[in-house]
Amino acid sequence: MLIHLLTIHPALCYGPLEEAILGRAREKGLLDIRVVNIRDFAPGRHQITDDYPYGGGVGLVMKPEPIFLAVEHAIRQGPYREVVPPEGLTGPPPGGRPRILLMDPAGRRFDQAYARELAQEEHLIFICGRYEGVDERVRLLVTDAVSIGDYVLTGGELPALVMIDAISRMVPGVLGDQQSAQDDSFATGLLEGPSYTRPPEFRGLRVPEVLLRGDHRAIARWRRKEALRRTRRLRPDLLLTAPLTEEDRQLLAEIEAEEGA
Ligand code: SAM
């Protein structure tokens, strides 16, 4: 997967992309992540990327020209080179188009299902806003305006990094053990249950016996039951949409009997 991250603060982005799982995935060539400095596309000696808002008001707004040029540059490096914005982006051209994502507190809320959807794409381009945001005309380029939650950050870099992290772990091969992504919270429609590691007893706190016995059927049943228990306690709303089997319903009935309705 090819990912372009467009920002005026590239140095903010390097660490999380170079370390640990993402760093290794990049080394293996599973992810091609390119940080692009929008300032490189700003004309003039001062390479200005922001200006005062028309009509007055507080703060600065990111200028459209450098962002358009940076997006065009990213598109030319990707598999959909023939797409020339903005005209070429007003409808889906044959052969697909890159997903161009504007980080925006007013955008569609990012979640696990959205991450899964974006993990199917060949080319993602992230635009990080700063100041009061981007000139409205930038939205002509954008396929998705995305928010990572109902709060306002100083810039789009952290939201883009959060999204890249969540999307990348769904790209085949990025996680050593793909099963671990399948069992994650939200992936199954439920929260993940508790995990334990050695020692079997720590300060008088014992690991549940069932996990120590090596009976795999009993362990699978216990894990499912504890995932259901945790979801029921912390996110009961998820139980309304999670695909539940007959056995799940029996487990929930047991939990209700144990804990009260
Ligand atoms: N004035 C803007 C508003 O009220 O919507 C907020 C601008 S914010 C200070 C600067 C930039 O940070 C935004 O353009 C966006 O790129 C990014 N940003 C801030 N909070 C975000 C969030 N919750 N999700 C996604 N991006 C966010």
Short mmCIF file of C-alpha atoms and ligand atoms in Angstrom, two decimals:
data_model
loop_
_atom_site.label_atom_id
_atom_site.label_comp_id
_atom_site.label_asym_id
_atom_site.label_seq_id
_atom_site.Cartn_x
_atom_site.Cartn_y
_atom_site.Cartn_z
CA MET A 1 0.00 0.00 0.00
CA LEU A 2 1.24 3.47 -0.88
CA ILE A 3 0.55 6.25 1.63
CA HIS A 4 1.40 9.93 1.28
CA LEU A 5 1.22 12.11 4.36
CA LEU A 6 1.08 15.80 3.44
CA THR A 7 2.09 18.16 6.24
CA ILE A 8 3.92 21.38 7.03
CA HIS A 9 5.52 19.61 10.02
CA PRO A 10 7.21 16.49 8.63
CA ALA A 11 9.46 16.10 11.67
CA LEU A 12 6.37 15.46 13.81
CA CYS A 13 5.64 12.35 11.79
CA TYR A 14 8.92 10.49 11.41
CA GLY A 15 9.20 8.77 14.82
CA PRO A 16 5.92 6.82 14.81
CA LEU A 17 6.47 5.76 11.20
CA GLU A 18 10.04 4.55 11.72
CA GLU A 19 9.70 2.49 14.90
CA ALA A 20 8.24 -0.89 15.81
CA ILE A 21 5.62 -2.59 13.61
CA LEU A 22 5.22 0.23 11.07
CA GLY A 23 8.99 0.64 10.76
CA ARG A 24 9.44 -3.08 10.12
CA ALA A 25 6.56 -3.18 7.62
CA ARG A 26 8.17 -0.34 5.71
CA GLU A 27 11.53 -2.10 5.71
CA LYS A 28 9.85 -5.24 4.34
CA GLY A 29 8.20 -3.17 1.59
CA LEU A 30 4.65 -3.95 2.78
CA LEU A 31 3.99 -0.27 3.32
CA ASP A 32 5.42 2.56 1.26
CA ILE A 33 4.81 5.64 3.42
CA ARG A 34 6.10 8.98 2.10
CA VAL A 35 6.01 12.14 4.19
CA VAL A 36 5.66 15.17 1.93
CA ASN A 37 6.41 18.69 3.11
CA ILE A 38 3.66 20.94 1.77
CA ARG A 39 6.06 23.87 2.17
CA ASP A 40 8.20 22.47 -0.65
CA PHE A 41 5.30 23.30 -2.97
CA ALA A 42 4.83 26.88 -1.77
CA PRO A 43 6.17 29.41 -4.25
CA GLY A 44 8.49 32.30 -3.43
CA ARG A 45 11.49 32.76 -1.22
CA HIS A 46 9.45 32.58 2.00
CA GLN A 47 7.43 29.51 0.97
CA ILE A 48 4.31 30.75 2.72
CA THR A 49 1.62 28.12 3.31
CA ASP A 50 -0.96 30.17 5.25
CA ASP A 51 -2.68 33.53 5.11
CA TYR A 52 -5.34 35.63 6.82
CA PRO A 53 -8.99 34.65 6.28
CA TYR A 54 -11.03 36.71 3.82
CA GLY A 55 -13.68 38.69 5.62
CA GLY A 56 -11.61 38.93 8.79
CA GLY A 57 -11.65 36.76 11.84
CA VAL A 58 -9.08 35.14 14.06
CA GLY A 59 -6.33 32.76 13.00
CA LEU A 60 -4.81 31.75 9.71
CA VAL A 61 -5.97 29.50 6.92
CA MET A 62 -3.82 27.12 4.87
CA LYS A 63 -3.48 28.34 1.29
CA PRO A 64 -4.85 26.16 -1.51
CA GLU A 65 -1.99 26.33 -4.06
CA PRO A 66 0.69 24.40 -2.13
CA ILE A 67 -1.82 21.73 -1.09
CA PHE A 68 -3.09 21.25 -4.66
CA LEU A 69 0.50 20.95 -5.91
CA ALA A 70 1.46 18.51 -3.15
CA VAL A 71 -1.61 16.34 -3.86
CA GLU A 72 -0.86 16.36 -7.60
CA HIS A 73 2.73 15.35 -6.82
CA ALA A 74 1.47 12.46 -4.64
CA ILE A 75 -0.97 11.31 -7.32
CA ARG A 76 1.79 11.26 -9.93
CA GLN A 77 3.79 8.90 -7.70
CA GLY A 78 0.85 6.50 -7.31
CA PRO A 79 -0.98 3.94 -9.42
CA TYR A 80 -3.67 6.38 -10.63
CA ARG A 81 -1.35 8.84 -12.35
CA GLU A 82 -3.84 9.75 -15.03
CA VAL A 83 -6.12 11.42 -12.46
CA VAL A 84 -5.59 15.16 -12.62
CA PRO A 85 -7.32 17.15 -9.88
CA PRO A 86 -9.64 18.83 -9.47
CA GLU A 87 -11.55 18.03 -12.68
CA GLY A 88 -10.39 14.45 -12.78
CA LEU A 89 -11.57 13.86 -9.24
CA THR A 90 -15.19 14.89 -9.66
CA GLY A 91 -16.19 11.35 -10.63
CA PRO A 92 -14.61 7.95 -10.36
CA PRO A 93 -12.37 7.56 -13.43
CA PRO A 94 -11.92 4.09 -14.91
CA GLY A 95 -9.33 2.13 -12.99
CA GLY A 96 -10.04 3.79 -9.67
CA ARG A 97 -8.64 6.78 -7.87
CA PRO A 98 -6.63 7.45 -4.75
CA ARG A 99 -8.50 8.10 -1.50
CA ILE A 100 -7.65 11.67 -0.55
CA LEU A 101 -8.30 12.15 3.15
CA LEU A 102 -8.60 15.56 4.79
CA MET A 103 -8.09 15.50 8.56
CA ASP A 104 -11.11 17.45 9.79
CA PRO A 105 -12.87 17.57 13.19
CA ALA A 106 -16.16 17.94 11.27
CA GLY A 107 -15.52 14.84 9.14
CA ARG A 108 -16.80 11.26 9.22
CA ARG A 109 -15.87 9.58 12.49
CA PHE A 110 -12.98 7.13 12.13
CA ASP A 111 -13.54 3.63 13.51
CA GLN A 112 -12.43 0.03 12.98
CA ALA A 113 -14.85 -0.60 10.09
CA TYR A 114 -13.64 2.54 8.34
CA ALA A 115 -10.02 1.43 8.88
CA ARG A 116 -10.86 -1.93 7.30
CA GLU A 117 -12.45 -0.17 4.33
CA LEU A 118 -9.38 2.03 3.79
CA ALA A 119 -7.01 -0.95 4.16
CA GLN A 120 -8.43 -2.28 0.86
CA GLU A 121 -7.15 0.76 -1.04
CA GLU A 122 -3.93 0.90 -3.05
CA HIS A 123 -3.16 4.57 -2.49
CA LEU A 124 -4.07 6.87 0.41
CA ILE A 125 -3.19 10.56 0.56
CA PHE A 126 -3.56 12.30 3.95
CA ILE A 127 -3.83 16.09 4.13
CA CYS A 128 -2.97 17.51 7.57
CA GLY A 129 -4.55 20.85 8.39
CA ARG A 130 -3.08 23.43 10.79
CA TYR A 131 -4.25 26.79 12.15
CA GLU A 132 -7.97 27.29 11.45
CA GLY A 133 -7.89 24.60 8.78
CA VAL A 134 -7.55 24.60 4.99
CA ASP A 135 -9.01 26.90 2.32
CA GLU A 136 -12.44 25.53 1.44
CA ARG A 137 -11.42 24.93 -2.19
CA VAL A 138 -9.10 22.13 -1.05
CA ARG A 139 -12.25 20.08 -0.45
CA LEU A 140 -12.64 19.75 -4.23
CA LEU A 141 -9.72 17.33 -4.09
CA VAL A 142 -10.91 15.40 -1.10
CA THR A 143 -12.71 12.05 -1.21
CA ASP A 144 -13.08 11.78 2.59
CA ALA A 145 -13.06 14.35 5.40
CA VAL A 146 -12.24 12.35 8.54
CA SER A 147 -12.38 13.07 12.27
CA ILE A 148 -10.76 10.90 14.93
CA GLY A 149 -13.11 12.17 17.63
CA ASP A 150 -15.09 15.08 19.00
CA TYR A 151 -12.19 17.23 20.17
CA VAL A 152 -9.90 19.70 18.41
CA LEU A 153 -6.17 19.10 18.07
CA THR A 154 -3.58 21.62 16.94
CA GLY A 155 -3.04 19.82 13.63
CA GLY A 156 -3.90 16.86 11.45
CA GLU A 157 -0.58 15.02 11.94
CA LEU A 158 -1.64 13.01 15.00
CA PRO A 159 -5.02 12.08 13.47
CA ALA A 160 -3.25 10.96 10.27
CA LEU A 161 -0.75 8.89 12.26
CA VAL A 162 -3.54 7.31 14.31
CA MET A 163 -5.35 6.37 11.12
CA ILE A 164 -2.23 5.08 9.37
CA ASP A 165 -1.45 2.90 12.39
CA ALA A 166 -4.97 1.40 12.55
CA ILE A 167 -5.15 0.87 8.76
CA SER A 168 -1.64 -0.60 8.45
CA ARG A 169 -2.22 -3.40 10.93
CA MET A 170 -4.97 -4.68 8.61
CA VAL A 171 -2.65 -4.87 5.62
CA PRO A 172 -1.75 -8.56 5.15
CA GLY A 173 1.69 -9.39 6.55
CA VAL A 174 2.09 -6.25 8.67
CA LEU A 175 1.24 -8.03 11.92
CA GLY A 176 3.36 -11.12 12.50
CA ASP A 177 0.26 -13.04 13.56
CA GLN A 178 -2.77 -11.96 11.53
CA GLN A 179 -5.02 -13.81 14.00
CA SER A 180 -4.29 -11.16 16.61
CA ALA A 181 -5.96 -8.50 14.41
CA GLN A 182 -8.96 -10.77 13.89
CA ASP A 183 -9.48 -11.13 17.65
CA ASP A 184 -8.99 -7.45 18.46
CA SER A 185 -11.64 -5.39 20.14
CA PHE A 186 -14.27 -4.29 17.56
CA ALA A 187 -12.99 -6.74 14.88
CA THR A 188 -15.49 -9.36 16.07
CA GLY A 189 -18.11 -6.80 17.02
CA LEU A 190 -17.17 -7.33 20.69
CA LEU A 191 -14.47 -6.01 23.00
CA GLU A 192 -11.54 -8.35 23.46
CA GLY A 193 -11.51 -10.27 26.76
CA PRO A 194 -8.71 -10.28 29.35
CA SER A 195 -5.19 -11.62 28.68
CA TYR A 196 -2.61 -12.97 31.14
CA THR A 197 1.06 -13.90 30.97
CA ARG A 198 3.60 -15.35 33.43
CA PRO A 199 3.89 -15.57 36.39
CA PRO A 200 0.80 -17.70 37.23
CA GLU A 201 0.56 -15.92 40.58
CA PHE A 202 1.56 -12.31 41.26
CA ARG A 203 1.04 -10.68 44.68
CA GLY A 204 -1.63 -13.23 45.45
CA LEU A 205 -3.45 -12.61 42.16
CA ARG A 206 -3.86 -15.88 40.29
CA VAL A 207 -4.31 -16.43 36.56
CA PRO A 208 -7.68 -18.17 35.94
CA GLU A 209 -7.15 -21.95 36.27
CA VAL A 210 -8.76 -22.73 32.91
CA LEU A 211 -5.90 -20.96 31.09
CA LEU A 212 -3.27 -23.12 32.79
CA ARG A 213 -4.83 -26.50 32.02
CA GLY A 214 -4.24 -26.64 28.24
CA ASP A 215 -7.82 -27.69 27.35
CA HIS A 216 -8.19 -25.65 24.14
CA ARG A 217 -11.96 -26.00 23.84
CA ALA A 218 -12.44 -24.85 27.43
CA ILE A 219 -10.02 -21.95 26.85
CA ALA A 220 -11.86 -20.83 23.68
CA ARG A 221 -15.20 -20.96 25.54
CA TRP A 222 -13.76 -19.01 28.50
CA ARG A 223 -12.29 -16.35 26.17
CA ARG A 224 -15.56 -15.91 24.33
CA LYS A 225 -17.50 -15.69 27.57
CA GLU A 226 -15.13 -13.10 29.03
CA ALA A 227 -15.28 -11.03 25.80
CA LEU A 228 -19.07 -11.10 26.09
CA ARG A 229 -18.89 -10.22 29.80
CA ARG A 230 -16.59 -7.25 29.19
CA THR A 231 -18.67 -6.00 26.26
CA ARG A 232 -21.88 -6.32 28.29
CA ARG A 233 -20.31 -4.35 31.13
CA LEU A 234 -18.44 -1.62 29.20
CA ARG A 235 -20.13 -1.34 25.79
CA PRO A 236 -23.59 -2.95 25.93
CA ASP A 237 -24.49 -1.01 22.75
CA LEU A 238 -22.15 -3.31 20.77
CA LEU A 239 -24.24 -6.36 21.71
CA LEU A 240 -27.14 -4.91 19.72
CA THR A 241 -25.23 -5.25 16.42
CA ALA A 242 -22.61 -7.97 17.10
CA PRO A 243 -23.23 -11.23 15.21
CA LEU A 244 -24.09 -13.55 18.13
CA THR A 245 -24.43 -17.34 17.88
CA GLU A 246 -26.79 -19.51 19.89
CA GLU A 247 -23.84 -20.45 22.11
CA ASP A 248 -23.11 -16.74 22.69
CA ARG A 249 -26.69 -16.26 23.88
CA GLN A 250 -26.29 -19.16 26.28
CA LEU A 251 -23.04 -17.64 27.58
CA LEU A 252 -24.78 -14.28 28.04
CA ALA A 253 -27.56 -16.01 29.98
CA GLU A 254 -24.89 -17.59 32.23
CA ILE A 255 -23.24 -14.17 32.73
CA GLU A 256 -26.61 -12.63 33.61
CA ALA A 257 -27.24 -15.37 36.14
CA GLU A 258 -23.77 -14.81 37.64
CA GLU A 259 -23.92 -11.03 37.75
CA GLY A 260 -27.58 -10.20 37.78
CA ALA A 261 -29.43 -8.51 34.89
N1 SAM B 1 -11.12 25.57 13.15
C1 SAM B 1 -11.21 24.15 12.90
C2 SAM B 1 -12.59 23.67 13.31
O1 SAM B 1 -13.19 24.24 14.21
O2 SAM B 1 -13.05 22.65 12.75
C3 SAM B 1 -10.18 23.40 13.72
C4 SAM B 1 -8.81 23.53 13.17
S1 SAM B 1 -7.65 22.56 14.04
C5 SAM B 1 -6.99 23.69 15.19
C6 SAM B 1 -6.34 22.39 12.88
C7 SAM B 1 -6.37 21.10 12.11
O3 SAM B 1 -6.16 20.01 12.98
C8 SAM B 1 -7.61 20.77 11.35
O4 SAM B 1 -7.67 21.44 10.12
C9 SAM B 1 -7.47 19.28 11.15
O5 SAM B 1 -6.64 18.96 10.06
C10 SAM B 1 -6.77 18.85 12.42
N2 SAM B 1 -7.66 18.30 13.46
C11 SAM B 1 -7.92 18.84 14.67
N3 SAM B 1 -8.74 18.05 15.38
C12 SAM B 1 -9.01 16.98 14.62
C13 SAM B 1 -9.82 15.83 14.80
N4 SAM B 1 -10.51 15.61 15.90
N5 SAM B 1 -9.86 14.91 13.79
C14 SAM B 1 -9.18 15.12 12.64
N6 SAM B 1 -8.40 16.21 12.42
C15 SAM B 1 -8.32 17.12 13.37
#
